XYZ file of N, CA and C in Angstrom:
675
model
N 48.054 -17.914 -45.637
C 47.551 -17.900 -44.263
C 46.951 -16.530 -43.942
N 45.811 -16.505 -43.230
C 45.159 -15.229 -42.894
C 46.055 -14.302 -42.077
N 46.853 -14.869 -41.162
C 47.711 -14.042 -40.319
C 48.799 -13.367 -41.157
N 49.368 -14.103 -42.097
C 50.382 -13.537 -42.986
C 49.771 -12.432 -43.847
N 48.542 -12.634 -44.263
C 47.849 -11.646 -45.094
C 47.663 -10.333 -44.351
N 47.266 -10.410 -43.091
C 47.041 -9.182 -42.323
C 48.377 -8.491 -42.033
N 49.455 -9.272 -41.925
C 50.788 -8.687 -41.738
C 51.170 -7.827 -42.940
N 50.998 -8.370 -44.128
C 51.376 -7.641 -45.338
C 50.467 -6.440 -45.576
N 49.186 -6.554 -45.225
C 48.295 -5.411 -45.355
C 48.734 -4.281 -44.422
N 49.047 -4.640 -43.177
C 49.512 -3.628 -42.226
C 50.798 -2.970 -42.687
N 51.732 -3.773 -43.202
C 53.008 -3.238 -43.667
C 52.814 -2.334 -44.886
N 51.984 -2.763 -45.842
C 51.767 -1.985 -47.059
C 51.099 -0.647 -46.759
N 50.035 -0.673 -45.965
C 49.320 0.553 -45.621
C 50.236 1.513 -44.876
N 50.999 0.976 -43.937
C 51.902 1.806 -43.139
C 53.006 2.410 -43.994
N 53.587 1.604 -44.889
C 54.673 2.092 -45.750
C 54.183 3.213 -46.667
N 53.044 2.979 -47.337
C 52.510 3.998 -48.243
C 52.069 5.243 -47.478
N 51.532 5.051 -46.260
C 51.097 6.185 -45.456
C 52.250 7.022 -44.947
N 53.450 6.428 -44.887
C 54.618 7.155 -44.381
C 55.325 7.962 -45.470
N 54.979 7.740 -46.734
C 55.706 8.374 -47.831
C 55.354 9.839 -48.093
N 54.068 10.238 -47.989
C 53.768 11.662 -48.236
C 54.495 12.558 -47.227
N 54.890 13.755 -47.674
C 55.582 14.679 -46.784
C 54.689 15.053 -45.607
N 55.223 14.930 -44.422
C 54.502 15.284 -43.205
C 55.492 15.790 -42.177
N 54.988 16.285 -41.064
C 55.866 16.889 -40.064
C 56.864 15.893 -39.492
N 56.447 14.643 -39.287
C 57.324 13.666 -38.650
C 58.437 13.188 -39.580
N 58.071 12.820 -40.828
C 59.125 12.323 -41.707
C 60.065 13.442 -42.177
N 59.538 14.662 -42.287
C 60.409 15.790 -42.644
C 61.368 16.093 -41.492
N 60.849 16.007 -40.258
C 61.715 16.216 -39.093
C 62.789 15.134 -39.036
N 62.404 13.889 -39.329
C 63.378 12.809 -39.354
C 64.452 13.047 -40.394
N 64.044 13.548 -41.548
C 64.995 13.855 -42.611
C 65.951 14.966 -42.187
N 65.406 15.997 -41.537
C 66.245 17.104 -41.095
C 67.254 16.640 -40.041
N 66.818 15.788 -39.130
C 67.736 15.246 -38.118
C 68.829 14.424 -38.790
N 68.442 13.628 -39.789
C 69.407 12.798 -40.504
C 70.478 13.639 -41.187
N 70.042 14.739 -41.809
C 70.970 15.598 -42.540
C 71.877 16.374 -41.594
N 71.320 16.897 -40.492
C 72.072 17.802 -39.642
C 72.674 17.141 -38.406
N 72.133 15.988 -38.009
C 72.626 15.318 -36.811
C 73.292 13.979 -37.118
N 72.798 13.307 -38.166
C 73.353 12.010 -38.503
C 72.281 10.926 -38.576
N 72.646 9.776 -39.148
C 71.703 8.679 -39.339
C 71.228 8.101 -38.009
N 72.164 7.913 -37.065
C 71.788 7.268 -35.796
C 70.744 8.066 -35.023
N 70.921 9.388 -34.794
C 69.865 10.158 -34.115
C 68.534 10.109 -34.874
N 68.609 10.124 -36.211
C 67.381 10.057 -37.008
C 66.691 8.709 -36.810
N 67.474 7.641 -36.714
C 66.901 6.318 -36.470
C 66.236 6.271 -35.092
N 66.874 6.862 -34.090
C 66.269 6.917 -32.755
C 64.954 7.694 -32.783
N 64.947 8.793 -33.528
C 63.721 9.586 -33.676
C 62.619 8.745 -34.322
N 62.972 8.034 -35.390
C 62.015 7.168 -36.077
C 61.504 6.081 -35.145
N 62.396 5.499 -34.348
C 61.995 4.451 -33.404
C 60.991 4.995 -32.394
N 61.209 6.234 -31.941
C 60.274 6.844 -30.994
C 58.888 7.021 -31.592
N 58.828 7.431 -32.855
C 57.521 7.598 -33.511
C 56.821 6.251 -33.690
N 57.611 5.201 -33.976
C 57.026 3.874 -34.172
C 56.430 3.354 -32.871
N 57.112 3.591 -31.754
C 56.603 3.144 -30.453
C 55.229 3.739 -30.183
N 55.101 5.049 -30.406
C 53.818 5.718 -30.163
C 52.754 5.232 -31.140
N 53.127 5.081 -32.410
C 52.161 4.624 -33.409
C 51.620 3.245 -33.058
N 52.496 2.350 -32.636
C 52.083 0.995 -32.261
C 51.124 1.035 -31.075
N 51.430 1.891 -30.100
C 50.550 2.016 -28.929
C 49.185 2.549 -29.340
N 49.171 3.574 -30.207
C 47.906 4.141 -30.667
C 47.068 3.107 -31.427
N 47.727 2.340 -32.285
C 46.989 1.325 -33.056
C 46.409 0.276 -32.117
N 47.214 -0.162 -31.154
C 46.741 -1.177 -30.207
C 45.557 -0.661 -29.396
N 45.654 0.566 -28.919
C 44.558 1.149 -28.144
C 43.296 1.293 -28.990
N 43.482 1.673 -30.264
C 42.308 1.836 -31.127
C 41.633 0.494 -31.402
N 42.407 -0.593 -31.401
C 41.839 -1.910 -31.658
C 41.053 -2.439 -30.463
N 41.544 -2.148 -29.259
C 40.880 -2.694 -28.071
C 39.896 -1.712 -27.436
N 39.944 -0.457 -27.862
C 39.040 0.530 -27.267
C 38.364 1.393 -28.306
N 37.772 0.760 -29.309
C 37.154 1.484 -30.423
C 36.073 2.448 -29.942
N 35.218 1.984 -29.073
C 34.112 2.835 -28.596
C 34.640 4.043 -27.820
N 35.701 3.832 -27.023
C 36.273 4.943 -26.265
C 36.882 5.967 -27.212
N 37.599 5.484 -28.242
C 38.245 6.381 -29.198
C 37.220 7.280 -29.864
N 36.065 6.703 -30.230
C 35.033 7.486 -30.926
C 34.558 8.686 -30.096
N 34.596 8.562 -28.778
C 34.031 9.591 -27.904
C 35.017 10.714 -27.576
N 36.256 10.601 -28.057
C 37.281 11.572 -27.677
C 37.463 12.697 -28.691
N 36.374 13.140 -29.311
C 36.470 14.164 -30.353
C 37.016 15.485 -29.810
N 36.604 15.861 -28.606
C 37.083 17.118 -28.035
C 38.582 17.054 -27.759
N 39.048 15.904 -27.271
C 40.476 15.727 -27.013
C 41.271 15.846 -28.310
N 40.790 15.200 -29.379
C 41.480 15.270 -30.650
C 41.493 16.695 -31.204
N 40.412 17.430 -30.933
C 40.354 18.821 -31.394
C 41.485 19.638 -30.761
N 41.681 19.488 -29.458
C 42.756 20.196 -28.767
C 44.123 19.748 -29.272
N 44.272 18.442 -29.488
C 45.549 17.903 -29.963
C 45.894 18.455 -31.340
N 44.879 18.666 -32.167
C 45.121 19.203 -33.506
C 45.640 20.632 -33.446
N 45.049 21.447 -32.572
C 45.528 22.819 -32.428
C 46.955 22.837 -31.890
N 47.253 21.944 -30.959
C 48.620 21.847 -30.427
C 49.584 21.431 -31.532
N 49.140 20.493 -32.374
C 49.978 20.040 -33.481
C 50.299 21.186 -34.432
N 49.299 21.994 -34.774
C 49.518 23.152 -35.652
C 50.530 24.102 -35.027
N 50.391 24.341 -33.718
C 51.304 25.258 -33.030
C 52.739 24.733 -33.074
N 52.916 23.430 -32.856
C 54.257 22.852 -32.854
C 54.867 22.878 -34.249
N 54.065 22.563 -35.278
C 54.587 22.585 -36.648
C 54.977 24.007 -37.038
N 54.172 24.985 -36.614
C 54.541 26.389 -36.855
C 55.848 26.733 -36.153
N 56.021 26.211 -34.921
C 57.269 26.452 -34.191
C 58.453 25.827 -34.928
N 58.234 24.644 -35.501
C 59.288 23.994 -36.283
C 59.637 24.830 -37.512
N 58.600 25.365 -38.167
C 58.830 26.205 -39.348
C 59.612 27.460 -38.974
N 59.173 28.137 -37.909
C 59.849 29.357 -37.463
C 61.286 29.053 -37.056
N 61.477 27.905 -36.361
C 62.818 27.513 -35.950
C 63.734 27.296 -37.137
N 63.205 26.677 -38.185
C 64.002 26.447 -39.392
C 64.320 27.764 -40.098
N 63.336 28.666 -40.161
C 63.570 29.965 -40.797
C 64.609 30.787 -40.029
N 64.529 30.743 -38.695
C 65.504 31.471 -37.873
C 66.907 30.919 -38.113
N 66.998 29.570 -38.162
C 68.296 28.944 -38.411
C 68.819 29.319 -39.797
N 67.924 29.414 -40.768
C 68.328 29.751 -42.136
C 68.849 31.180 -42.225
N 68.340 32.065 -41.379
C 68.749 33.474 -41.428
C 70.009 33.763 -40.620
N 70.487 32.772 -39.857
C 71.713 32.981 -39.092
C 72.909 33.025 -40.035
N 73.956 33.650 -39.578
C 75.118 33.861 -40.445
C 75.897 32.584 -40.727
N 75.942 31.649 -39.767
C 76.725 30.435 -39.953
C 76.027 29.418 -40.841
N 76.828 28.599 -41.521
C 76.252 27.581 -42.394
C 75.797 26.351 -41.623
N 76.224 26.228 -40.356
C 75.888 25.042 -39.574
C 74.754 25.297 -38.581
N 73.988 26.358 -38.785
C 72.878 26.665 -37.881
C 71.800 25.609 -37.998
N 71.205 25.257 -36.847
C 70.205 24.204 -36.822
C 68.866 24.743 -36.332
N 67.826 24.000 -36.627
C 66.508 24.293 -36.091
C 66.593 24.312 -34.565
N 65.929 25.302 -33.943
C 65.996 25.423 -32.484
C 65.496 24.153 -31.795
N 64.639 23.382 -32.463
C 64.152 22.133 -31.883
C 65.274 21.109 -31.752
N 66.336 21.265 -32.553
C 67.463 20.335 -32.497
C 68.577 20.841 -31.598
N 68.513 22.122 -31.234
C 69.532 22.688 -30.360
C 69.073 22.591 -28.911
N 68.925 21.363 -28.448
C 68.502 21.112 -27.079
C 69.093 19.791 -26.622
N 68.803 19.445 -25.376
C 69.352 18.218 -24.807
C 68.359 17.060 -24.853
N 67.265 17.232 -25.595
C 66.268 16.163 -25.684
C 66.800 15.045 -26.571
N 66.781 13.835 -26.055
C 67.190 12.678 -26.835
C 66.287 12.520 -28.050
N 66.849 12.157 -29.186
C 66.070 12.040 -30.428
C 64.926 11.042 -30.283
N 65.151 9.982 -29.541
C 64.112 8.972 -29.328
C 62.910 9.584 -28.621
N 63.168 10.338 -27.555
C 62.077 10.961 -26.807
C 61.442 12.108 -27.593
N 62.236 12.776 -28.431
C 61.668 13.815 -29.292
C 60.671 13.193 -30.266
N 61.011 12.023 -30.806
C 60.089 11.301 -31.683
C 58.819 10.905 -30.962
N 58.961 10.454 -29.721
C 57.791 10.073 -28.918
C 56.883 11.273 -28.684
N 57.483 12.404 -28.313
C 56.698 13.600 -27.988
C 55.941 14.113 -29.210
N 56.656 14.278 -30.335
C 56.026 14.837 -31.528
C 54.969 13.897 -32.101
N 55.203 12.598 -32.016
C 54.216 11.644 -32.532
C 53.003 11.556 -31.613
N 53.241 11.678 -30.299
C 52.151 11.533 -29.334
C 51.098 12.624 -29.467
N 51.527 13.832 -29.864
C 50.564 14.932 -29.967
C 50.027 15.088 -31.385
N 50.367 14.153 -32.267
C 49.883 14.205 -33.648
C 48.688 13.262 -33.790
N 47.445 13.791 -33.795
C 46.258 12.930 -33.797
C 45.861 12.403 -35.166
N 46.534 12.845 -36.230
C 46.120 12.464 -37.581
C 46.174 10.955 -37.785
N 47.174 10.315 -37.177
C 47.338 8.886 -37.384
C 46.222 8.062 -36.745
N 45.545 8.616 -35.738
C 44.504 7.850 -35.039
C 43.319 7.562 -35.960
N 42.687 8.571 -36.581
C 41.606 8.244 -37.517
C 42.103 7.496 -38.746
N 43.369 7.721 -39.130
C 43.950 6.993 -40.271
C 43.912 5.496 -40.006
N 44.447 5.078 -38.868
C 44.473 3.650 -38.551
C 43.110 3.142 -38.113
N 42.333 3.994 -37.489
C 40.974 3.615 -37.098
C 40.164 3.269 -38.351
N 40.317 4.093 -39.380
C 39.586 3.854 -40.624
C 40.056 2.611 -41.345
N 41.379 2.445 -41.470
C 41.903 1.270 -42.170
C 41.596 -0.021 -41.418
N 41.682 0.029 -40.093
C 41.354 -1.169 -39.308
C 39.890 -1.547 -39.489
N 39.034 -0.527 -39.562
C 37.607 -0.781 -39.796
C 37.388 -1.465 -41.137
N 38.104 -0.984 -42.157
C 38.000 -1.595 -43.491
C 38.451 -3.052 -43.453
N 39.571 -3.305 -42.802
C 40.104 -4.669 -42.732
C 39.198 -5.591 -41.921
N 38.573 -5.041 -40.878
C 37.587 -5.825 -40.121
C 36.396 -6.176 -41.017
N 35.927 -5.178 -41.762
C 34.768 -5.373 -42.640
C 35.053 -6.430 -43.706
N 36.277 -6.425 -44.237
C 36.678 -7.383 -45.268
C 37.081 -8.738 -44.678
N 37.006 -8.838 -43.333
C 37.363 -10.061 -42.607
C 38.826 -10.460 -42.803
N 39.662 -9.462 -43.121
C 41.106 -9.697 -43.186
C 41.700 -9.623 -41.781
N 41.225 -8.658 -41.005
C 41.632 -8.506 -39.605
C 40.524 -9.064 -38.715
N 40.905 -9.921 -37.781
C 39.937 -10.547 -36.881
C 40.254 -10.161 -35.434
N 39.209 -10.086 -34.584
C 39.407 -9.670 -33.187
C 40.068 -10.754 -32.343
N 41.293 -11.092 -32.706
C 42.081 -12.079 -31.969
C 43.480 -11.516 -31.744
N 44.078 -11.860 -30.606
C 45.392 -11.304 -30.268
C 46.455 -11.620 -31.311
N 46.431 -12.834 -31.869
C 47.462 -13.176 -32.847
C 47.334 -12.322 -34.111
N 46.100 -11.973 -34.479
C 45.894 -11.083 -35.623
C 46.335 -9.664 -35.265
N 45.972 -9.211 -34.057
C 46.363 -7.869 -33.624
C 47.884 -7.716 -33.597
N 48.556 -8.682 -32.987
C 50.012 -8.600 -32.854
C 50.707 -8.639 -34.212
N 50.234 -9.508 -35.100
C 50.822 -9.607 -36.431
C 50.578 -8.330 -37.231
N 49.371 -7.801 -37.119
C 48.987 -6.556 -37.788
C 49.870 -5.409 -37.334
N 50.080 -5.296 -36.021
C 50.885 -4.223 -35.453
C 52.353 -4.376 -35.844
N 52.841 -5.614 -35.888
C 54.226 -5.846 -36.311
C 54.415 -5.404 -37.764
N 53.448 -5.711 -38.607
C 53.502 -5.276 -40.000
C 53.493 -3.763 -40.111
N 52.674 -3.099 -39.287
C 52.609 -1.633 -39.280
C 53.956 -1.035 -38.877
N 54.557 -1.606 -37.825
C 55.851 -1.110 -37.351
C 56.918 -1.247 -38.436
N 56.925 -2.387 -39.113
C 57.916 -2.606 -40.171
C 57.682 -1.662 -41.348
N 56.416 -1.452 -41.718
C 56.099 -0.546 -42.814
C 56.514 0.886 -42.511
N 56.268 1.337 -41.277
C 56.669 2.685 -40.879
C 58.185 2.820 -40.878
N 58.860 1.760 -40.432
C 60.324 1.757 -40.425
C 60.873 1.900 -41.844
N 60.344 1.119 -42.770
C 60.805 1.177 -44.160
C 60.494 2.529 -44.791
N 59.291 3.062 -44.500
C 58.936 4.383 -45.020
C 59.841 5.468 -44.455
N 60.167 5.345 -43.168
C 61.069 6.314 -42.551
C 62.466 6.253 -43.125
N 62.910 5.051 -43.491
C 64.235 4.902 -44.093
C 64.357 5.698 -45.396
N 63.249 5.807 -46.115
C 63.269 6.573 -47.365
C 63.724 8.002 -47.098
N 63.289 8.558 -45.955
C 63.610 9.955 -45.642
C 64.956 10.094 -44.943
N 65.253 9.216 -43.990
C 66.493 9.406 -43.238
C 67.729 8.987 -44.032
N 67.541 8.114 -45.029
C 68.664 7.781 -45.910
C 68.618 8.601 -47.207
N 67.393 8.881 -47.670
C 67.242 9.637 -48.909
C 67.576 11.106 -48.738
N 67.304 11.675 -47.550
C 67.580 13.084 -47.299
C 69.044 13.446 -47.512
N 69.972 12.764 -46.811
C 71.393 13.071 -47.020
C 71.843 12.840 -48.458
N 71.289 11.815 -49.107
C 71.663 11.535 -50.492
C 71.270 12.696 -51.407
N 70.040 13.210 -51.210
C 69.578 14.347 -52.021
C 70.430 15.586 -51.763
N 70.741 15.817 -50.485
C 71.560 16.983 -50.129
C 72.933 16.899 -50.783
N 73.526 15.719 -50.763
C 74.841 15.544 -51.384
C 74.769 15.752 -52.893
N 73.690 15.254 -53.501
C 73.544 15.411 -54.947
C 73.375 16.877 -55.328
N 72.627 17.613 -54.507
C 72.374 19.024 -54.797
C 73.471 19.930 -54.261
N 74.377 19.340 -53.463
C 75.449 20.102 -52.831
C 74.876 21.283 -52.040
N 73.815 21.005 -51.291
C 73.143 22.064 -50.528
C 73.781 22.206 -49.143
N 73.803 23.444 -48.631
C 74.310 23.665 -47.282
C 73.155 23.695 -46.290
N 73.506 23.813 -44.998
C 72.475 23.779 -43.956
C 71.484 24.931 -44.085
N 71.958 26.081 -44.555
C 71.059 27.233 -44.696
C 69.955 26.938 -45.712
N 70.323 26.368 -46.842
C 69.331 26.003 -47.860
C 68.371 24.946 -47.336
N 68.920 23.966 -46.633
C 68.088 22.899 -46.060
C 67.065 23.484 -45.110
N 67.515 24.417 -44.265
C 66.601 25.025 -43.290
C 65.486 25.814 -43.975
N 65.818 26.523 -45.073
C 64.780 27.250 -45.812
C 63.743 26.280 -46.399
N 64.235 25.203 -47.001
C 63.328 24.227 -47.629
C 62.460 23.534 -46.584
N 63.098 23.060 -45.508
C 62.358 22.355 -44.458
C 61.366 23.299 -43.777
N 61.794 24.542 -43.534
C 60.887 25.521 -42.935
C 59.673 25.760 -43.813
N 59.899 25.823 -45.116
C 58.782 26.005 -46.047
C 57.814 24.827 -46.017
N 58.362 23.608 -45.933
C 57.506 22.418 -45.867
C 56.670 22.430 -44.601
N 57.308 22.761 -43.468
C 56.573 22.839 -42.201
C 55.482 23.910 -42.265
N 55.803 25.060 -42.860
C 54.828 26.153 -42.937
C 53.621 25.744 -43.775
N 53.878 25.120 -44.925
C 52.778 24.662 -45.784
C 51.943 23.609 -45.070
N 52.610 22.686 -44.352
C 51.896 21.647 -43.608
C 50.986 22.252 -42.555
N 51.504 23.262 -41.837
C 50.707 23.920 -40.795
C 49.486 24.616 -41.396
N 49.671 25.275 -42.537
C 48.553 25.956 -43.198
C 47.492 24.955 -43.638
N 47.927 23.823 -44.203
C 46.975 22.796 -44.653
C 46.189 22.237 -43.478
N 46.879 21.959 -42.361
C 46.192 21.444 -41.173
C 45.207 22.469 -40.621
N 45.623 23.742 -40.634
C 44.746 24.798 -40.132
C 43.489 24.911 -40.986
N 43.653 24.840 -42.303
C 42.492 24.900 -43.207
C 41.553 23.727 -42.954
N 42.125 22.524 -42.761
C 41.297 21.340 -42.495
C 40.513 21.491 -41.203
N 41.155 22.059 -40.183
C 40.463 22.259 -38.909
C 39.325 23.256 -39.079
N 39.601 24.363 -39.767
C 38.578 25.397 -39.951
C 37.430 24.921 -40.840
N 37.722 23.973 -41.748
C 36.683 23.420 -42.622
C 36.070 22.153 -42.054
N 36.407 21.864 -40.790
C 35.888 20.666 -40.109
C 36.254 19.381 -40.839
N 37.471 19.368 -41.399
C 37.985 18.152 -42.036
C 39.128 17.579 -41.209
N 39.006 17.731 -39.889
C 40.077 17.320 -38.996
C 39.875 15.889 -38.507
N 40.729 15.466 -37.586
C 40.683 14.082 -37.102
C 39.380 13.760 -36.384
N 38.865 14.696 -35.585
C 37.632 14.429 -34.853
C 36.460 14.234 -35.795
N 36.425 15.013 -36.882
C 35.348 14.848 -37.859
C 35.481 13.526 -38.600
N 36.712 13.112 -38.881
C 36.926 11.840 -39.557
C 36.442 10.675 -38.699
N 36.646 10.790 -37.391
C 36.143 9.749 -36.501
C 34.622 9.654 -36.581
N 33.986 10.825 -36.652
C 32.526 10.838 -36.776
C 32.065 10.231 -38.086
N 32.810 10.500 -39.172
C 32.461 9.951 -40.481
C 32.606 8.432 -40.469
N 33.659 7.937 -39.836
C 33.863 6.489 -39.742
C 32.729 5.834 -38.977
N 32.336 6.474 -37.859
C 31.246 5.934 -37.043
C 29.951 5.897 -37.836
N 29.699 6.940 -38.643
C 28.486 7.010 -39.446
C 28.443 5.875 -40.474
N 29.609 5.648 -41.123
C 29.699 4.576 -42.114
C 29.442 3.223 -41.471
N 30.023 3.001 -40.294
C 29.853 1.720 -39.604
C 28.395 1.514 -39.213
N 27.753 2.589 -38.752
C 26.345 2.487 -38.368
C 25.479 2.150 -39.554
N 25.789 2.765 -40.700
C 25.010 2.506 -41.915
C 25.141 1.053 -42.372
N 26.344 0.468 -42.102
C 26.551 -0.898 -42.512
C 25.779 -1.864 -41.613
C-alpha cells in the first residue's frame, strides 16, 4: 500500500538521520547518563514534538519556508552560541572537584521535556533536511499531497526519531558502565563533542553551507525540474 510505503520511508530516513552525533542526541545521552532514563525520554519526546511540527509546517507551507532564509540565518547563529554554551558548561563541570558535577544546562529547574522543545526549536538544520527529503519523496510520487499521506509520513518520522534517540539514551549508560567512566570523564567527552559540533556549524555558516543556502539549493533543483 502507498500509505504504508511512505510510513516506512519516513521512519527509515528519520532513524538514520538521528544516528550521527549531533547536539540533540548527545544532550539526550548526557541527560540519560547523569539524570536517568526517564528525564532523557522526556527530553527526546520534546524534540519529537518540535520535529513533527516543523515537518508538518514544511509540508503545508513550502513556499513560505523558502522565503525565510534570513530567519534561518539568525537561528543558525543562535544554535552555534547555545552549542558553545553546552560545551563550556560541560568543560566547567569537568573541572569541578566533585565527581557528580553536571553541565550547567542540567543544573536548573527546566523540565527535560521543555528543554528538548527549546533546543530543538532553535535548531534549523532539520528544516532543510526534511524539506529536501520531502521534495524527493514528492518527486518519486511516494509522498502525495493528501492528509492521510502527511499524517502517516509524520507518524513514521516520529517513530524513527524515537528509535534513533533510544540508541543514545539507552546506549549511553551502557557504554559508561562498560568503560567504568565517571561524570568528570563524561563531561570532558561530551564537551569535546559539543565544541567540535559548534566549530563544524560555524565553518558551514562562514562557507555558506548553512540551512538557508540549502533551502536555496533545493528551490533551484525544483525549478530546474
